[in-house]
Amino acid sequence: MTTLDLRPTVPLHPPDPSAVEALRAAPGLPAAARSAAAAIAELYRGHWLLNRLISDRGRFVLSLMILDLHFGGGRGAADGGLTTGRLKALTTEHGVCSPGRAGAMLASMRLFGLLAAAPSSDRRQHRLVPTERLIGMHRERLRRLFAAMAAVLPEGRRAEALIAREDFLAAHVHQMVGLYLSGLRIVEAVPATEVFAERDAGMMIAFAVLVASPSGEHGGAGVAVADLARRFAVSRAHVLSVLRDAEQADLVRRTPGGGTTATPALVTAIEEFFATLFLLQASCVRAAEASLGLGEA
């Protein structure tokens, strides 16, 4: 891959609250948020082993770091690439997980066919490469997110057209890693989501409850605990614990039939979450385009 200037140029602070509120007021935002929530929940790949090793957010950030190291992080793919040592150093430096957990995640990802040993005639090199399966999973998540985002922001339409390009994917991954390393956490900008964010499959549970609620409002039969547990590879006891905490925060309510549905407070929180995410993604798209000479940051 050609060496590019991919130094992260994303903002070091959350989007201005006025910009978030303006986007939330857009007529298409509620449907876009529901579409994005449905896509993320649908594409979620939980596994009891991975859940034990590292949190959902940690796995996502680690995957981004893996892809960024593979693509070269702006230095060109020939400059080292992905190795166990480099990933351990990066995840430890930025508090993603311990070296032991990073190594265990890499081993698990190789077992699941997401990583493979890179061909090399030099036995001193032990580079790993993401398989087409891992790259394809990441690309599909972004494609679905951009498709939802396109309803409210032009960057979504542009990114949806560009995501098939490897150079754009590499540039976008690098900007997203920069976003994380800058210290930005969406949950901190949307405190109402904290009850879900640090729990295994917590945000997936929130998204699924929202999507199962008619028109994004409380009402209807809701979603069953057993269905959530099976879908996201967690125990029923865990789902019940998450939902009890959310109920105490007035984010969900139980239905007479034993299901769970969203309250208006959860609808508001998830719309704010995706308005914030869409604006951050828009900044990553513009920066990636600029690094490739495709537009202005």
mmCIF file of C-alpha atoms in Angstrom:
data_model
loop_
_atom_site.group_PDB
_atom_site.id
_atom_site.type_symbol
_atom_site.label_atom_id
_atom_site.label_comp_id
_atom_site.label_asym_id
_atom_site.label_seq_id
_atom_site.Cartn_x
_atom_site.Cartn_y
_atom_site.Cartn_z
ATOM 1 C CA MET A 1 0.000 0.000 0.000
ATOM 2 C CA THR A 2 1.233 3.508 -0.796
ATOM 3 C CA THR A 3 2.413 5.490 2.210
ATOM 4 C CA LEU A 4 -0.107 8.206 2.987
ATOM 5 C CA ASP A 5 -0.300 11.098 5.406
ATOM 6 C CA LEU A 6 -2.873 9.574 7.721
ATOM 7 C CA ARG A 7 -2.095 11.512 10.880
ATOM 8 C CA PRO A 8 -5.369 11.642 12.802
ATOM 9 C CA THR A 9 -7.079 15.003 12.386
ATOM 10 C CA VAL A 10 -10.338 14.177 14.150
ATOM 11 C CA PRO A 11 -11.501 16.502 16.950
ATOM 12 C CA LEU A 12 -10.145 16.029 20.464
ATOM 13 C CA HIS A 13 -13.514 16.846 22.022
ATOM 14 C CA PRO A 14 -17.120 15.670 21.604
ATOM 15 C CA PRO A 15 -19.292 17.477 19.051
ATOM 16 C CA ASP A 16 -20.750 20.756 20.250
ATOM 17 C CA PRO A 17 -24.033 20.090 22.106
ATOM 18 C CA SER A 18 -25.791 22.549 19.819
ATOM 19 C CA ALA A 19 -24.693 20.508 16.780
ATOM 20 C CA VAL A 20 -25.968 17.313 18.413
ATOM 21 C CA GLU A 21 -29.307 18.934 19.206
ATOM 22 C CA ALA A 22 -29.583 20.326 15.671
ATOM 23 C CA LEU A 23 -29.009 16.859 14.213
ATOM 24 C CA ARG A 24 -31.463 15.304 16.658
ATOM 25 C CA ALA A 25 -34.062 17.779 15.372
ATOM 26 C CA ALA A 26 -33.570 16.580 11.781
ATOM 27 C CA PRO A 27 -36.748 14.834 10.553
ATOM 28 C CA GLY A 28 -34.833 11.730 9.491
ATOM 29 C CA LEU A 29 -32.820 11.252 12.676
ATOM 30 C CA PRO A 30 -35.216 8.961 14.615
ATOM 31 C CA ALA A 31 -35.466 6.529 11.698
ATOM 32 C CA ALA A 32 -31.706 6.751 11.055
ATOM 33 C CA ALA A 33 -30.965 5.978 14.710
ATOM 34 C CA ARG A 34 -33.313 2.988 14.685
ATOM 35 C CA SER A 35 -31.782 1.746 11.426
ATOM 36 C CA ALA A 36 -28.247 2.039 12.808
ATOM 37 C CA ALA A 37 -29.246 0.361 16.092
ATOM 38 C CA ALA A 38 -30.885 -2.523 14.207
ATOM 39 C CA ALA A 39 -27.839 -2.987 11.950
ATOM 40 C CA ILE A 40 -25.309 -2.966 14.797
ATOM 41 C CA ALA A 41 -27.359 -5.432 16.838
ATOM 42 C CA GLU A 42 -27.850 -7.670 13.800
ATOM 43 C CA LEU A 43 -24.131 -7.760 12.974
ATOM 44 C CA TYR A 44 -22.972 -8.250 16.576
ATOM 45 C CA ARG A 45 -20.898 -11.387 17.003
ATOM 46 C CA GLY A 46 -20.849 -12.318 20.654
ATOM 47 C CA HIS A 47 -19.160 -15.429 22.019
ATOM 48 C CA TRP A 48 -18.868 -16.604 25.614
ATOM 49 C CA LEU A 49 -15.087 -16.953 25.305
ATOM 50 C CA LEU A 50 -14.578 -13.455 23.889
ATOM 51 C CA ASN A 51 -16.937 -12.022 26.502
ATOM 52 C CA ARG A 52 -14.732 -13.456 29.225
ATOM 53 C CA LEU A 53 -11.531 -12.044 27.752
ATOM 54 C CA ILE A 54 -12.419 -8.411 27.111
ATOM 55 C CA SER A 55 -15.408 -6.066 26.984
ATOM 56 C CA ASP A 56 -17.388 -5.282 23.827
ATOM 57 C CA ARG A 57 -15.809 -1.857 23.573
ATOM 58 C CA GLY A 58 -12.364 -3.303 24.194
ATOM 59 C CA ARG A 59 -12.856 -5.885 21.427
ATOM 60 C CA PHE A 60 -13.980 -3.182 19.009
ATOM 61 C CA VAL A 61 -11.016 -0.921 19.799
ATOM 62 C CA LEU A 62 -8.611 -3.868 19.650
ATOM 63 C CA SER A 63 -9.981 -4.802 16.200
ATOM 64 C CA LEU A 64 -9.432 -1.239 15.018
ATOM 65 C CA MET A 65 -5.847 -1.319 16.314
ATOM 66 C CA ILE A 66 -5.263 -4.659 14.571
ATOM 67 C CA LEU A 67 -6.482 -3.245 11.256
ATOM 68 C CA ASP A 68 -4.525 -0.022 11.719
ATOM 69 C CA LEU A 69 -1.283 -1.894 12.416
ATOM 70 C CA HIS A 70 -1.945 -4.097 9.400
ATOM 71 C CA PHE A 71 -2.586 -1.144 7.093
ATOM 72 C CA GLY A 72 0.483 0.634 8.446
ATOM 73 C CA GLY A 73 -1.075 3.451 10.459
ATOM 74 C CA GLY A 74 -0.027 6.017 7.865
ATOM 75 C CA ARG A 75 3.499 4.638 7.525
ATOM 76 C CA GLY A 76 2.835 2.048 4.829
ATOM 77 C CA ALA A 77 2.089 -1.642 5.281
ATOM 78 C CA ALA A 78 5.762 -2.574 4.883
ATOM 79 C CA ASP A 79 6.661 -0.741 8.107
ATOM 80 C CA GLY A 80 6.301 -3.591 10.587
ATOM 81 C CA GLY A 81 2.640 -4.459 10.227
ATOM 82 C CA LEU A 82 0.747 -6.424 12.857
ATOM 83 C CA THR A 83 2.678 -8.480 15.391
ATOM 84 C CA THR A 84 1.731 -9.739 18.828
ATOM 85 C CA GLY A 85 4.397 -7.557 20.429
ATOM 86 C CA ARG A 86 3.247 -4.371 18.702
ATOM 87 C CA LEU A 87 -0.391 -4.953 19.589
ATOM 88 C CA LYS A 88 0.440 -5.746 23.219
ATOM 89 C CA ALA A 89 2.496 -2.572 23.495
ATOM 90 C CA LEU A 90 -0.266 -0.450 21.950
ATOM 91 C CA THR A 91 -3.134 -1.866 23.997
ATOM 92 C CA THR A 92 -1.137 -1.634 27.217
ATOM 93 C CA GLU A 93 0.001 1.932 26.565
ATOM 94 C CA HIS A 94 -3.565 3.106 26.027
ATOM 95 C CA GLY A 95 -5.264 1.021 28.692
ATOM 96 C CA VAL A 96 -7.339 -1.162 26.373
ATOM 97 C CA CYS A 97 -6.366 -4.433 28.067
ATOM 98 C CA SER A 98 -3.422 -6.244 29.611
ATOM 99 C CA PRO A 99 -0.700 -7.880 27.450
ATOM 100 C CA GLY A 100 -2.020 -11.302 28.452
ATOM 101 C CA ARG A 101 -5.563 -10.512 27.342
ATOM 102 C CA ALA A 102 -4.320 -9.008 24.084
ATOM 103 C CA GLY A 103 -2.373 -12.183 23.371
ATOM 104 C CA ALA A 104 -5.366 -14.351 24.251
ATOM 105 C CA MET A 105 -7.592 -12.289 21.954
ATOM 106 C CA LEU A 106 -5.162 -12.714 19.081
ATOM 107 C CA ALA A 107 -5.083 -16.472 19.658
ATOM 108 C CA SER A 108 -8.882 -16.590 19.758
ATOM 109 C CA MET A 109 -9.178 -14.519 16.589
ATOM 110 C CA ARG A 110 -6.834 -16.934 14.822
ATOM 111 C CA LEU A 111 -8.976 -19.830 16.061
ATOM 112 C CA PHE A 112 -12.108 -18.151 14.681
ATOM 113 C CA GLY A 113 -10.488 -17.502 11.302
ATOM 114 C CA LEU A 114 -10.178 -13.729 11.721
ATOM 115 C CA LEU A 115 -6.363 -13.612 11.700
ATOM 116 C CA ALA A 116 -3.698 -15.706 9.979
ATOM 117 C CA ALA A 117 0.088 -15.897 9.916
ATOM 118 C CA ALA A 118 1.592 -13.737 7.174
ATOM 119 C CA PRO A 119 3.670 -15.612 4.592
ATOM 120 C CA SER A 120 7.339 -14.850 5.157
ATOM 121 C CA SER A 121 10.695 -16.340 4.220
ATOM 122 C CA ASP A 122 12.236 -14.726 7.324
ATOM 123 C CA ARG A 123 11.602 -16.941 10.354
ATOM 124 C CA ARG A 124 12.431 -14.049 12.648
ATOM 125 C CA GLN A 125 9.256 -12.307 11.534
ATOM 126 C CA HIS A 126 5.971 -13.355 13.080
ATOM 127 C CA ARG A 127 3.557 -10.999 11.399
ATOM 128 C CA LEU A 128 -0.158 -11.621 11.433
ATOM 129 C CA VAL A 129 -2.675 -10.453 8.856
ATOM 130 C CA PRO A 130 -6.432 -9.989 9.140
ATOM 131 C CA THR A 131 -8.339 -12.397 6.952
ATOM 132 C CA GLU A 132 -10.896 -11.286 4.408
ATOM 133 C CA ARG A 133 -13.504 -12.382 6.933
ATOM 134 C CA LEU A 134 -12.368 -9.821 9.525
ATOM 135 C CA ILE A 135 -11.932 -7.037 6.973
ATOM 136 C CA GLY A 136 -15.293 -7.891 5.440
ATOM 137 C CA MET A 137 -17.045 -7.809 8.827
ATOM 138 C CA HIS A 138 -15.609 -4.385 9.604
ATOM 139 C CA ARG A 139 -16.454 -3.064 6.145
ATOM 140 C CA GLU A 140 -20.045 -4.336 6.392
ATOM 141 C CA ARG A 141 -20.546 -2.716 9.810
ATOM 142 C CA LEU A 142 -19.355 0.583 8.401
ATOM 143 C CA ARG A 143 -21.429 0.217 5.246
ATOM 144 C CA ARG A 144 -24.602 -0.310 7.270
ATOM 145 C CA LEU A 145 -23.730 2.570 9.598
ATOM 146 C CA PHE A 146 -23.005 4.898 6.674
ATOM 147 C CA ALA A 147 -26.263 3.861 4.987
ATOM 148 C CA ALA A 148 -28.209 4.934 8.093
ATOM 149 C CA MET A 149 -26.127 8.084 8.484
ATOM 150 C CA ALA A 150 -26.719 9.048 4.834
ATOM 151 C CA ALA A 151 -30.306 9.961 5.674
ATOM 152 C CA VAL A 152 -29.133 12.929 7.744
ATOM 153 C CA LEU A 153 -25.534 13.778 6.740
ATOM 154 C CA PRO A 154 -23.869 14.019 3.299
ATOM 155 C CA GLU A 155 -20.695 12.378 4.631
ATOM 156 C CA GLY A 156 -22.692 9.184 5.047
ATOM 157 C CA ARG A 157 -23.557 9.092 1.352
ATOM 158 C CA ARG A 158 -19.975 9.784 0.314
ATOM 159 C CA ALA A 159 -18.519 7.183 2.679
ATOM 160 C CA GLU A 160 -21.041 4.572 1.562
ATOM 161 C CA ALA A 161 -19.717 5.007 -1.993
ATOM 162 C CA LEU A 162 -16.066 4.878 -0.873
ATOM 163 C CA ILE A 163 -16.051 2.045 1.661
ATOM 164 C CA ALA A 164 -15.222 -0.618 -0.952
ATOM 165 C CA ARG A 165 -11.851 1.095 -1.515
ATOM 166 C CA GLU A 166 -9.044 -0.316 0.620
ATOM 167 C CA ASP A 167 -7.242 3.021 0.825
ATOM 168 C CA PHE A 168 -10.363 4.722 2.175
ATOM 169 C CA LEU A 169 -10.982 1.880 4.635
ATOM 170 C CA ALA A 170 -7.384 2.163 5.879
ATOM 171 C CA ALA A 171 -7.605 5.942 6.194
ATOM 172 C CA HIS A 172 -10.934 5.761 8.003
ATOM 173 C CA VAL A 173 -9.691 3.082 10.425
ATOM 174 C CA HIS A 174 -6.698 5.254 11.248
ATOM 175 C CA GLN A 175 -8.906 8.251 11.986
ATOM 176 C CA MET A 176 -11.111 6.123 14.231
ATOM 177 C CA VAL A 177 -8.084 4.862 16.149
ATOM 178 C CA GLY A 178 -7.012 8.490 16.537
ATOM 179 C CA LEU A 179 -10.470 9.289 17.879
ATOM 180 C CA TYR A 180 -10.108 6.653 20.576
ATOM 181 C CA LEU A 181 -6.528 7.569 21.450
ATOM 182 C CA SER A 182 -7.578 11.204 21.840
ATOM 183 C CA GLY A 183 -9.633 10.093 24.834
ATOM 184 C CA LEU A 184 -13.080 10.525 23.321
ATOM 185 C CA ARG A 185 -15.779 8.175 24.614
ATOM 186 C CA ILE A 186 -19.324 8.596 23.315
ATOM 187 C CA VAL A 187 -20.797 7.222 26.523
ATOM 188 C CA GLU A 188 -19.305 10.179 28.396
ATOM 189 C CA ALA A 189 -21.174 12.532 26.073
ATOM 190 C CA VAL A 190 -24.412 10.567 26.596
ATOM 191 C CA PRO A 191 -24.391 9.639 30.316
ATOM 192 C CA ALA A 192 -27.785 7.930 30.128
ATOM 193 C CA THR A 193 -26.166 5.059 28.209
ATOM 194 C CA GLU A 194 -23.665 4.288 30.989
ATOM 195 C CA VAL A 195 -26.018 1.733 32.554
ATOM 196 C CA PHE A 196 -25.575 -0.386 29.400
ATOM 197 C CA ALA A 197 -22.145 0.566 28.083
ATOM 198 C CA GLU A 198 -19.830 -1.275 30.480
ATOM 199 C CA ARG A 199 -21.786 -4.551 30.536
ATOM 200 C CA ASP A 200 -21.298 -7.522 28.195
ATOM 201 C CA ALA A 201 -23.609 -6.922 25.207
ATOM 202 C CA GLY A 202 -25.136 -4.039 27.152
ATOM 203 C CA MET A 203 -25.506 -1.640 24.256
ATOM 204 C CA MET A 204 -26.740 -4.479 22.045
ATOM 205 C CA ILE A 205 -29.473 -5.155 24.595
ATOM 206 C CA ALA A 206 -30.425 -1.470 24.570
ATOM 207 C CA PHE A 207 -30.515 -1.378 20.773
ATOM 208 C CA ALA A 208 -32.603 -4.558 20.560
ATOM 209 C CA VAL A 209 -35.100 -3.264 23.116
ATOM 210 C CA LEU A 210 -35.445 -0.018 21.172
ATOM 211 C CA VAL A 211 -35.923 -1.771 17.834
ATOM 212 C CA ALA A 212 -38.553 -4.087 19.359
ATOM 213 C CA SER A 213 -40.521 -1.089 20.657
ATOM 214 C CA PRO A 214 -43.138 0.075 18.129
ATOM 215 C CA SER A 215 -42.125 3.381 16.509
ATOM 216 C CA GLY A 216 -39.371 3.748 19.103
ATOM 217 C CA GLU A 217 -41.881 4.356 21.878
ATOM 218 C CA HIS A 218 -42.767 2.251 24.886
ATOM 219 C CA GLY A 219 -45.623 -0.129 24.282
ATOM 220 C CA GLY A 220 -46.272 -3.456 22.629
ATOM 221 C CA ALA A 221 -45.095 -6.858 23.759
ATOM 222 C CA GLY A 222 -41.415 -5.928 23.904
ATOM 223 C CA VAL A 223 -38.555 -8.414 23.699
ATOM 224 C CA ALA A 224 -38.087 -11.496 25.902
ATOM 225 C CA VAL A 225 -35.099 -11.988 28.192
ATOM 226 C CA ALA A 226 -34.455 -15.456 26.759
ATOM 227 C CA ASP A 227 -34.338 -14.058 23.226
ATOM 228 C CA LEU A 228 -31.817 -11.389 24.218
ATOM 229 C CA ALA A 229 -29.634 -13.935 26.026
ATOM 230 C CA ARG A 230 -29.615 -16.340 23.091
ATOM 231 C CA ARG A 231 -29.065 -13.622 20.502
ATOM 232 C CA PHE A 232 -26.092 -12.004 22.240
ATOM 233 C CA ALA A 233 -24.460 -15.103 23.804
ATOM 234 C CA VAL A 234 -24.898 -14.052 27.428
ATOM 235 C CA SER A 235 -26.793 -15.648 30.306
ATOM 236 C CA ARG A 236 -30.400 -14.900 31.209
ATOM 237 C CA ALA A 237 -29.213 -13.821 34.644
ATOM 238 C CA HIS A 238 -26.882 -11.303 33.029
ATOM 239 C CA VAL A 239 -29.642 -9.891 30.806
ATOM 240 C CA LEU A 240 -31.981 -9.623 33.801
ATOM 241 C CA SER A 241 -29.310 -7.761 35.762
ATOM 242 C CA VAL A 242 -28.770 -5.272 32.933
ATOM 243 C CA LEU A 243 -32.504 -4.739 32.485
ATOM 244 C CA ARG A 244 -33.134 -4.284 36.222
ATOM 245 C CA ASP A 245 -30.524 -1.541 36.340
ATOM 246 C CA ALA A 246 -32.012 0.053 33.233
ATOM 247 C CA GLU A 247 -35.505 -0.142 34.720
ATOM 248 C CA GLN A 248 -34.321 1.641 37.857
ATOM 249 C CA ALA A 249 -32.946 4.373 35.583
ATOM 250 C CA ASP A 250 -36.369 4.614 33.858
ATOM 251 C CA LEU A 251 -34.918 3.512 30.513
ATOM 252 C CA VAL A 252 -36.965 0.330 30.065
ATOM 253 C CA ARG A 253 -40.152 -1.138 31.484
ATOM 254 C CA ARG A 254 -41.542 -4.638 31.731
ATOM 255 C CA THR A 255 -44.678 -5.446 29.765
ATOM 256 C CA PRO A 256 -47.620 -7.486 31.098
ATOM 257 C CA GLY A 257 -46.529 -10.373 28.883
ATOM 258 C CA GLY A 258 -43.074 -10.513 30.478
ATOM 259 C CA GLY A 259 -41.181 -8.692 27.755
ATOM 260 C CA THR A 260 -39.163 -5.491 27.969
ATOM 261 C CA THR A 261 -39.780 -2.316 26.019
ATOM 262 C CA ALA A 262 -38.189 1.129 25.742
ATOM 263 C CA THR A 263 -39.311 4.201 27.643
ATOM 264 C CA PRO A 264 -39.150 7.669 26.054
ATOM 265 C CA ALA A 265 -35.958 8.255 28.060
ATOM 266 C CA LEU A 266 -34.208 5.359 26.288
ATOM 267 C CA VAL A 267 -35.422 6.585 22.903
ATOM 268 C CA THR A 268 -33.972 10.014 23.650
ATOM 269 C CA ALA A 269 -30.678 8.572 24.904
ATOM 270 C CA ILE A 270 -30.148 6.374 21.832
ATOM 271 C CA GLU A 271 -31.078 9.164 19.432
ATOM 272 C CA GLU A 272 -28.539 11.387 21.210
ATOM 273 C CA PHE A 273 -25.991 8.546 21.064
ATOM 274 C CA PHE A 274 -26.340 8.155 17.299
ATOM 275 C CA ALA A 275 -26.474 11.898 16.640
ATOM 276 C CA THR A 276 -23.136 12.133 18.458
ATOM 277 C CA LEU A 277 -21.730 9.073 16.671
ATOM 278 C CA PHE A 278 -22.849 10.331 13.242
ATOM 279 C CA LEU A 279 -21.130 13.687 13.809
ATOM 280 C CA LEU A 280 -17.917 11.997 14.951
ATOM 281 C CA GLN A 281 -18.043 9.634 11.985
ATOM 282 C CA ALA A 282 -18.559 12.603 9.667
ATOM 283 C CA SER A 283 -15.334 14.147 10.976
ATOM 284 C CA CYS A 284 -13.511 10.821 10.407
ATOM 285 C CA VAL A 285 -14.871 10.626 6.856
ATOM 286 C CA ARG A 286 -13.777 14.181 6.020
ATOM 287 C CA ALA A 287 -10.308 13.582 7.467
ATOM 288 C CA ALA A 288 -9.952 10.287 5.571
ATOM 289 C CA GLU A 289 -11.055 11.951 2.340
ATOM 290 C CA ALA A 290 -8.564 14.774 2.857
ATOM 291 C CA SER A 291 -5.698 12.357 3.495
ATOM 292 C CA LEU A 292 -6.450 10.734 0.147
ATOM 293 C CA GLY A 293 -6.919 14.014 -1.690
ATOM 294 C CA LEU A 294 -10.632 13.327 -2.124
ATOM 295 C CA GLY A 295 -11.999 16.326 -0.289
ATOM 296 C CA GLU A 296 -11.371 18.934 2.331
ATOM 297 C CA ALA A 297 -11.116 18.102 6.060
#
